[in-house]
C-alpha atoms as one frame of an Amber mdcrd trajectory, in Angstrom:
protein
  26.190  12.489  -1.572  22.696  13.770  -2.155  20.082  12.485   0.251  16.848
  11.179  -1.216  13.865  13.082   0.148  10.912  11.059   1.472   8.049  10.710
  -0.969   5.206  13.202  -0.497   1.999  11.251  -0.191  -0.505  14.120  -0.218
  -2.848  15.948   2.151  -5.464  13.198   2.077  -2.990  10.565   3.228  -1.476
  12.897   5.849  -4.881  13.485   7.454  -5.596   9.764   7.345  -2.152   9.026
   8.804  -2.544  11.549  11.643  -6.004  10.270  12.585  -4.829   6.670  12.641
  -1.731   7.538  14.658  -3.813   9.167  17.391  -6.387   6.375  17.283  -3.838
   3.580  17.546  -2.251   5.195  20.607  -5.715   5.252  22.185  -6.270   1.634
  21.193  -3.166   0.584  23.114  -4.707   2.076  26.239  -7.788  -0.138  25.896
  -5.775  -3.238  24.956  -3.694  -2.715  28.101  -6.441  -1.616  30.498  -9.149
  -4.221  29.743  -7.159  -7.351  30.783  -5.671  -5.372  33.684  -9.195  -4.533
  34.887 -10.244  -8.144  34.536  -7.304  -9.487  36.529  -7.114  -6.880  39.298
 -10.698  -5.549  39.576 -12.902  -8.451  38.486 -10.397 -11.153  39.590 -11.147
 -13.007  36.358  -9.706 -16.412  35.524  -7.408 -17.069  32.559 -10.389 -18.642
  30.795 -12.463 -15.466  31.253  -9.575 -13.357  29.970  -9.494 -15.631  26.922
 -13.233 -15.212  26.375 -12.990 -11.409  26.301  -9.903 -11.649  24.080 -12.018
 -13.811  21.767 -14.661 -11.058  21.612 -12.038  -8.712  20.177 -12.074 -10.789
  16.980 -15.557 -12.278  17.085 -16.982  -9.897  14.509 -14.571 -11.137  11.863
 -16.199 -14.503  11.063 -19.697 -13.115  11.726 -19.558  -9.826   9.816 -16.440
 -10.041   7.669 -17.951 -11.377   4.429 -20.928  -9.014   4.322 -18.766  -6.048
   5.367 -16.836  -6.148   2.103 -20.025  -6.245   0.044 -21.677  -3.379   1.927
 -18.619  -1.136   2.119 -18.247  -1.432  -1.665 -21.782  -0.046  -1.933 -21.322
   2.778   0.594 -19.261   5.935   0.714 -16.177   4.553   2.428 -15.027   7.785
   4.045 -18.362   8.293   5.808 -18.527   4.612   6.719 -15.184   4.855   8.514
 -16.252   8.051  10.272 -19.423   6.343  11.549 -17.378   3.339  12.737 -15.140
   5.667  14.762 -18.157   7.203  16.496 -19.663   3.799  17.277 -16.375   2.618
  18.789 -16.176   5.819  20.836 -19.527   5.018  22.465 -18.678   1.347  23.097
 -15.395   2.179  24.856 -16.956   4.994  26.916 -19.591   2.566  28.271 -16.914
   0.632  30.222 -15.914   3.386  32.699 -19.546   4.427  32.968 -20.525   0.879
  33.945 -17.706   0.794  36.495 -18.876   4.009  38.151 -22.431   2.640  38.285
 -21.125  -0.632  39.789 -22.317  -2.577  36.747 -18.959  -3.683  35.370 -18.777
  -7.414  34.658 -17.142  -9.892  32.318 -20.300 -10.187  30.131 -20.495  -6.393
  29.800 -16.820  -6.204  28.817 -17.437  -8.994  26.324 -20.329  -7.020  24.800
 -18.417  -3.734  24.561 -15.359  -5.387  23.059 -17.588  -7.271  20.588 -19.221
  -4.007  19.438 -15.791  -2.449  18.925 -14.794  -5.573  17.001 -17.840  -5.375
  14.735 -17.297  -1.703  13.933 -13.612  -2.370  13.333 -14.470  -4.963  10.673
 -16.238  -2.341   8.541 -13.555   0.230   9.349 -10.708  -2.067   8.302 -12.252
  -2.879   4.927 -12.411   0.856   4.256  -8.905   1.315   5.666  -7.381  -1.152
   3.212  -9.229   0.502   0.330  -8.344   4.012   1.551  -4.597   3.741   1.118
  -4.534   2.820  -2.596  -7.351   5.347  -3.146  -5.279   8.300  -1.895  -1.719
   7.095  -2.654  -0.190   6.232  -6.024   0.713   2.575  -6.515   4.485   3.107
  -6.567   4.307   4.696  -3.093   2.150   2.031  -1.430   4.966   0.268   0.423
   6.180   3.588   1.847   2.636   4.552   2.809   2.154   1.280   4.669   5.592
   1.725   6.210   4.486   5.062   7.678   1.227   3.605   8.950   3.071   0.640
  10.413   5.581   3.048  11.927   2.738   4.920  13.601   1.347   1.668  14.919
   4.768   0.816  16.281   5.133   4.259  17.879   1.784   3.666  19.558   3.114
   0.396  20.897   6.230   2.153  22.157   4.333   4.893  23.961   0.961   3.202
  24.475   1.726   0.734  27.289   3.688   3.303  29.292   0.962   5.886  28.774
  -1.683   3.284  29.597   0.094   2.169  32.772   0.535   5.784  33.889  -3.072
   6.675  33.077  -4.386   3.562  34.799  -2.294   4.312  37.893  -3.557   7.905
  37.953  -7.138   7.539  36.675  -8.085   3.880  36.951 -10.822   2.870  34.563
 -11.225   6.490  33.412  -8.067   5.937  31.350 -10.339   4.356  28.734 -11.768
   7.806  27.973  -8.450   8.561  26.261  -9.225   5.871  23.685 -12.750   7.211
  23.294 -11.359  10.682  22.598  -8.879   9.267  20.061 -11.773   7.910  17.993
 -13.230  11.424  17.908  -9.931  12.803  16.559  -9.884  10.099  13.872 -13.478
  10.900  12.877 -12.663  14.605  12.560  -9.718  13.766  10.298 -11.987  11.763
   7.999 -14.418  14.680   7.985 -11.607  17.010   6.850 -10.208  14.770   4.103
 -10.884  15.493   0.425 -13.610  13.281  -0.967 -12.552   9.729  -1.823 -13.914
   6.201  -1.709 -17.384   6.694  -3.094 -19.328   3.544  -3.928 -17.637   1.806
  -6.827 -20.678   0.989  -8.947 -20.186  -2.763  -8.636 -22.596  -5.100 -10.360
 -24.052  -8.400  -9.261 -26.179  -9.574  -6.356 -25.075  -9.508  -2.737 -24.506
 -13.276  -2.854 -22.394 -13.026  -6.016 -20.235 -10.312  -4.477 -20.058 -12.236
  -1.194 -18.681 -15.353  -2.846 -16.481 -13.401  -5.254 -14.157 -12.305  -2.466
 -13.477 -15.892  -1.367 -13.146 -17.099  -4.950 -10.660 -14.347  -5.866  -8.511
 -15.045  -2.803  -8.349 -18.753  -3.549  -8.023 -18.685  -7.350  -5.029 -16.378
  -7.347  -1.780 -18.247  -6.539  -0.239 -15.360  -4.551  -3.363 -14.576  -2.549
  -3.917 -18.266  -1.832  -0.462 -18.606  -0.290  -0.862 -15.421   1.730  -4.193
 -16.727   3.057  -2.779 -20.120   4.065   0.239 -18.503   5.723  -1.914 -16.018
   7.640  -4.357 -18.695   8.820  -1.466 -20.795  10.116   0.065 -17.793  11.863
  -3.246 -16.845  13.471  -3.878 -20.356  14.746  -0.889 -20.035  17.084  -0.007
 -16.365  17.485  -3.140 -15.324  19.446  -2.414 -18.025  22.020   0.900 -16.297
  22.727  -0.607 -12.796  22.920  -3.636 -13.810  25.039  -1.589 -15.683  27.626
   1.191 -13.070  27.911  -0.574 -10.881  30.550  -1.411 -13.999  32.592   2.234
 -15.105  32.414   3.486 -11.638  33.364   1.063 -10.783  36.179   0.361 -14.172
  37.735   3.223 -16.401  36.629   6.129 -13.983  36.974   4.636 -11.504  39.465
   5.384  -8.509  37.247   3.732  -5.244  38.314   1.506  -3.170  36.036   4.190
  -0.462  35.784   6.980  -2.907  34.890   4.838  -4.727  32.343   3.825  -1.434
  30.725   7.436  -0.261  30.566   8.585  -3.621  29.147   5.955  -3.530  26.408
   6.903   0.045  25.504  10.581  -0.857  25.246   9.583  -3.914  23.239   7.695
  -1.837  20.710  10.890  -0.029  19.724  11.652  -3.170  17.736   8.343  -2.885
  15.913   9.084   0.745  15.067  12.518  -0.177  13.749  10.946  -2.935  11.661
   8.476  -0.493  10.101  11.314   1.885   9.197  13.638  -0.669   7.602  11.027
  -3.015   6.057  10.759  -1.039   2.770  14.549  -1.214   2.354  14.566  -4.944
   3.089  11.696  -5.442   0.650  13.526  -3.490  -2.055  16.516  -5.789  -1.666
  14.804  -9.158  -1.090  11.345  -8.590  -2.581   8.068  -8.193  -0.678   7.199
 -11.898  -0.799  10.589 -13.092   0.412  10.669 -10.466   3.173   7.227 -11.563
   4.297   8.163 -15.272   4.329  11.306 -14.878   6.426   9.537 -12.348   8.620
   6.894 -14.960   9.427   9.457 -17.574  10.453  11.607 -15.269  12.561   8.588
 -13.533  14.118   7.457 -16.853  15.523  10.803 -18.304  16.590  11.912 -15.250
  18.567   8.760 -15.590  20.685  10.378 -18.578  22.374  12.696 -16.113  24.090
  10.006 -15.500  26.699  10.866 -18.927  28.144  14.079 -17.415  29.532  12.036
 -15.880  32.381  12.232 -16.244  35.344  15.779 -17.630  34.983  16.679 -14.169
  33.687  14.979 -10.947  34.922  11.370 -10.983  33.735  11.014  -7.359  32.634
  14.043  -7.332  30.307  13.160 -10.782  28.940   9.651  -9.623  27.998  11.017
  -6.394  26.512  13.698  -8.023  24.358  11.507 -10.930  23.246   8.596  -8.712
  22.274  10.930  -6.200  20.618  12.197  -8.881  18.234   8.641 -10.237  17.906
   7.392  -6.796  16.874  10.275  -6.128  14.475   9.407  -9.096  12.301   5.658
  -8.500  12.636   6.199  -5.035  11.144   8.082  -6.582   8.224   5.117  -8.902
   7.616   2.512  -6.143   7.821   4.379  -3.681   5.585   4.713  -6.300   2.831
   1.398  -8.160   3.070  -1.084  -5.506   1.949   0.883  -4.234  -1.086   1.484
  -7.810  -2.240  -2.250  -8.547  -2.084  -3.364  -5.234  -3.568  -1.076  -5.709
  -6.562  -3.135  -8.759  -7.485  -6.568  -7.157  -7.560  -8.398  -4.470  -9.525
  -9.930  -1.492  -7.686 -13.539  -2.685  -7.908 -12.655  -5.952  -6.179 -10.453
  -4.557  -3.413 -13.255  -4.376  -0.852 -14.578  -7.920  -1.209 -11.049  -9.304
  -1.515  -9.887  -7.682   1.736 -13.097  -8.595   3.579 -12.907 -12.256   2.556
  -9.200 -12.342   3.405  -9.763 -10.976   6.905 -12.772 -13.229   7.454 -10.746
 -16.353   6.739  -7.429 -15.338   8.259  -8.724 -13.496  11.322 -11.725 -15.748
  11.778  -9.537 -18.326  13.528  -8.263 -15.785  16.086 -11.261 -15.949  18.478
 -10.904 -19.716  18.759  -7.129 -19.481  19.197  -7.511 -16.864  21.952 -10.125
 -18.994  23.699  -7.918 -22.089  23.428  -4.996 -20.183  24.942  -6.978 -19.235
  28.040  -8.522 -22.703  28.288  -5.167 -24.517  28.049  -3.706 -22.419  30.857
  -6.786 -23.028  33.009  -6.629 -26.804  32.452  -2.868 -27.110  32.995  -2.574
 -24.817  36.028  -3.713 -27.399  38.659  -0.962 -29.817  37.651   1.798 -27.489
  36.419   1.160 -24.216  38.189   0.254 -20.995  36.395   3.837 -20.204  35.327
   4.577 -23.494  33.580   1.028 -23.702  32.219   1.411 -20.290  30.584   4.891
 -21.121  29.260   3.648 -24.394  27.768   0.676 -22.740  26.043   2.796 -19.907
  24.635   5.529 -22.222  23.335   2.978 -24.517  21.673   1.209 -21.602  19.973
   4.497 -20.130  18.767   5.737 -23.376  17.224   2.413 -23.934  15.459   2.513
 -20.408  14.016   6.041 -20.968  12.675   4.669 -23.329  10.003   3.261 -20.222
   8.256   6.724 -19.882   6.697   6.169 -22.852   4.371   3.311 -21.562   2.167
   4.846 -18.071   2.154   7.986 -19.357   0.427   6.089 -19.591  -2.866   4.949
 -15.952  -2.925   8.038 -14.195  -4.317   8.528 -16.372  -7.430   4.927 -15.720
  -8.456   5.205 -11.973  -7.833   8.340 -11.949 -10.005   6.545 -13.880 -12.740
   3.618 -11.452 -12.642   5.995  -8.476 -12.964   7.633 -10.042 -16.008   4.234
 -10.686 -17.605   3.145  -7.131 -16.818   6.293  -5.692 -18.372   5.900  -7.892
 -21.426   2.218  -6.949 -21.768   3.054  -3.253 -21.525   5.643  -3.683 -24.263
   3.326  -5.672 -26.537   0.453  -3.230 -26.115  -2.786  -5.212 -26.609  -2.719
  -7.004 -23.244  -1.516  -4.082 -21.140  -4.834  -3.872 -19.306  -4.912  -7.485
 -18.174  -5.890  -7.752 -14.522  -2.956  -9.169 -12.490  -5.245 -11.407 -10.438
  -6.217 -13.326 -13.552  -2.823 -13.296 -15.238  -1.209 -16.058 -13.209  -3.393
 -19.064 -12.562  -0.693 -21.678 -12.036  -1.076 -23.590  -8.767
């Protein structure tokens, strides 16, 4: 039996892939270290942890819409390089402030908010970069490799972060700062791509076009509704998890880091097998069932402390990550198939503004609910209640996602028919299917 060789995606993608792999490992260090610093160094409350978690996504509703318009008008490769350098500075400020005895919750909020703002512009370019350097038929495999790298970072990141924090303390954040430099150098070395697309229309017209395109297309509309529902509940779970682990279950930094690394093996496995599942079930159907199962397996965390806390967190988050990878691998190709190249930037920016714009509020609510319930329930039951409620709310994202696959199938049939007929072969997919 002859083995099928993996698709070659080109030097440009390989540089992009390497830079993002290094950067995402560094990101896991910051994601792990910042709440750890708040809990053990600043002795922050669950509400304060929620506020800083909110800052991580605050730039999305504030900058998301305009980011798509501006990135379409800029050279995207240089924009992403500049965003990496800005994030490098923002992360490096945190250990510097600690050494100068200036570290505080407001300063952490500010640094995380700056990283969030730069990430908004970076992500718009990121979602345009992949189809710019990879042929359309290889997009799912390209996203699978990127998702695999993200999962590898989640496997190694928490363990690395815990070890670095134990050895270096706050200086561990310099690893993330250095990873942004590596990413920037990779962008500098890539062949030219992503120049401004020559779009027409005023800033306001382009700003509103992204929202209109997401809502008028039946596939994009369902993806948006599903993602908003997911992000109303999911961030509650993620924000409260460190509070549950450290304060509710008494888990040490080392055990929590090891549990999260073991858990991320599931996410890596999901990234590897998602293309095969999508080939068999379809991207829309894989995404829909991934959403439901991703949410329901989160309830497994309620088994602690009846069962050993470390293994419970590891197994629960492993399953959680597996299905999240399935969602991520399928979401972007499904959306990109519905939009022409000149509208990719505003479409992605509007999508992230709407779907991620609810995350800051959800993160804040998670911390607030735990703070309000702790006096009567205790921190353990307060955290468990908040996480279960957020998970069940997010599970309703399955319902709108059920309608995605039939419409993708219909669009493929229309595309095949148009290609056979000739005259309508150039019809833009986003405008081809307007049925509600």
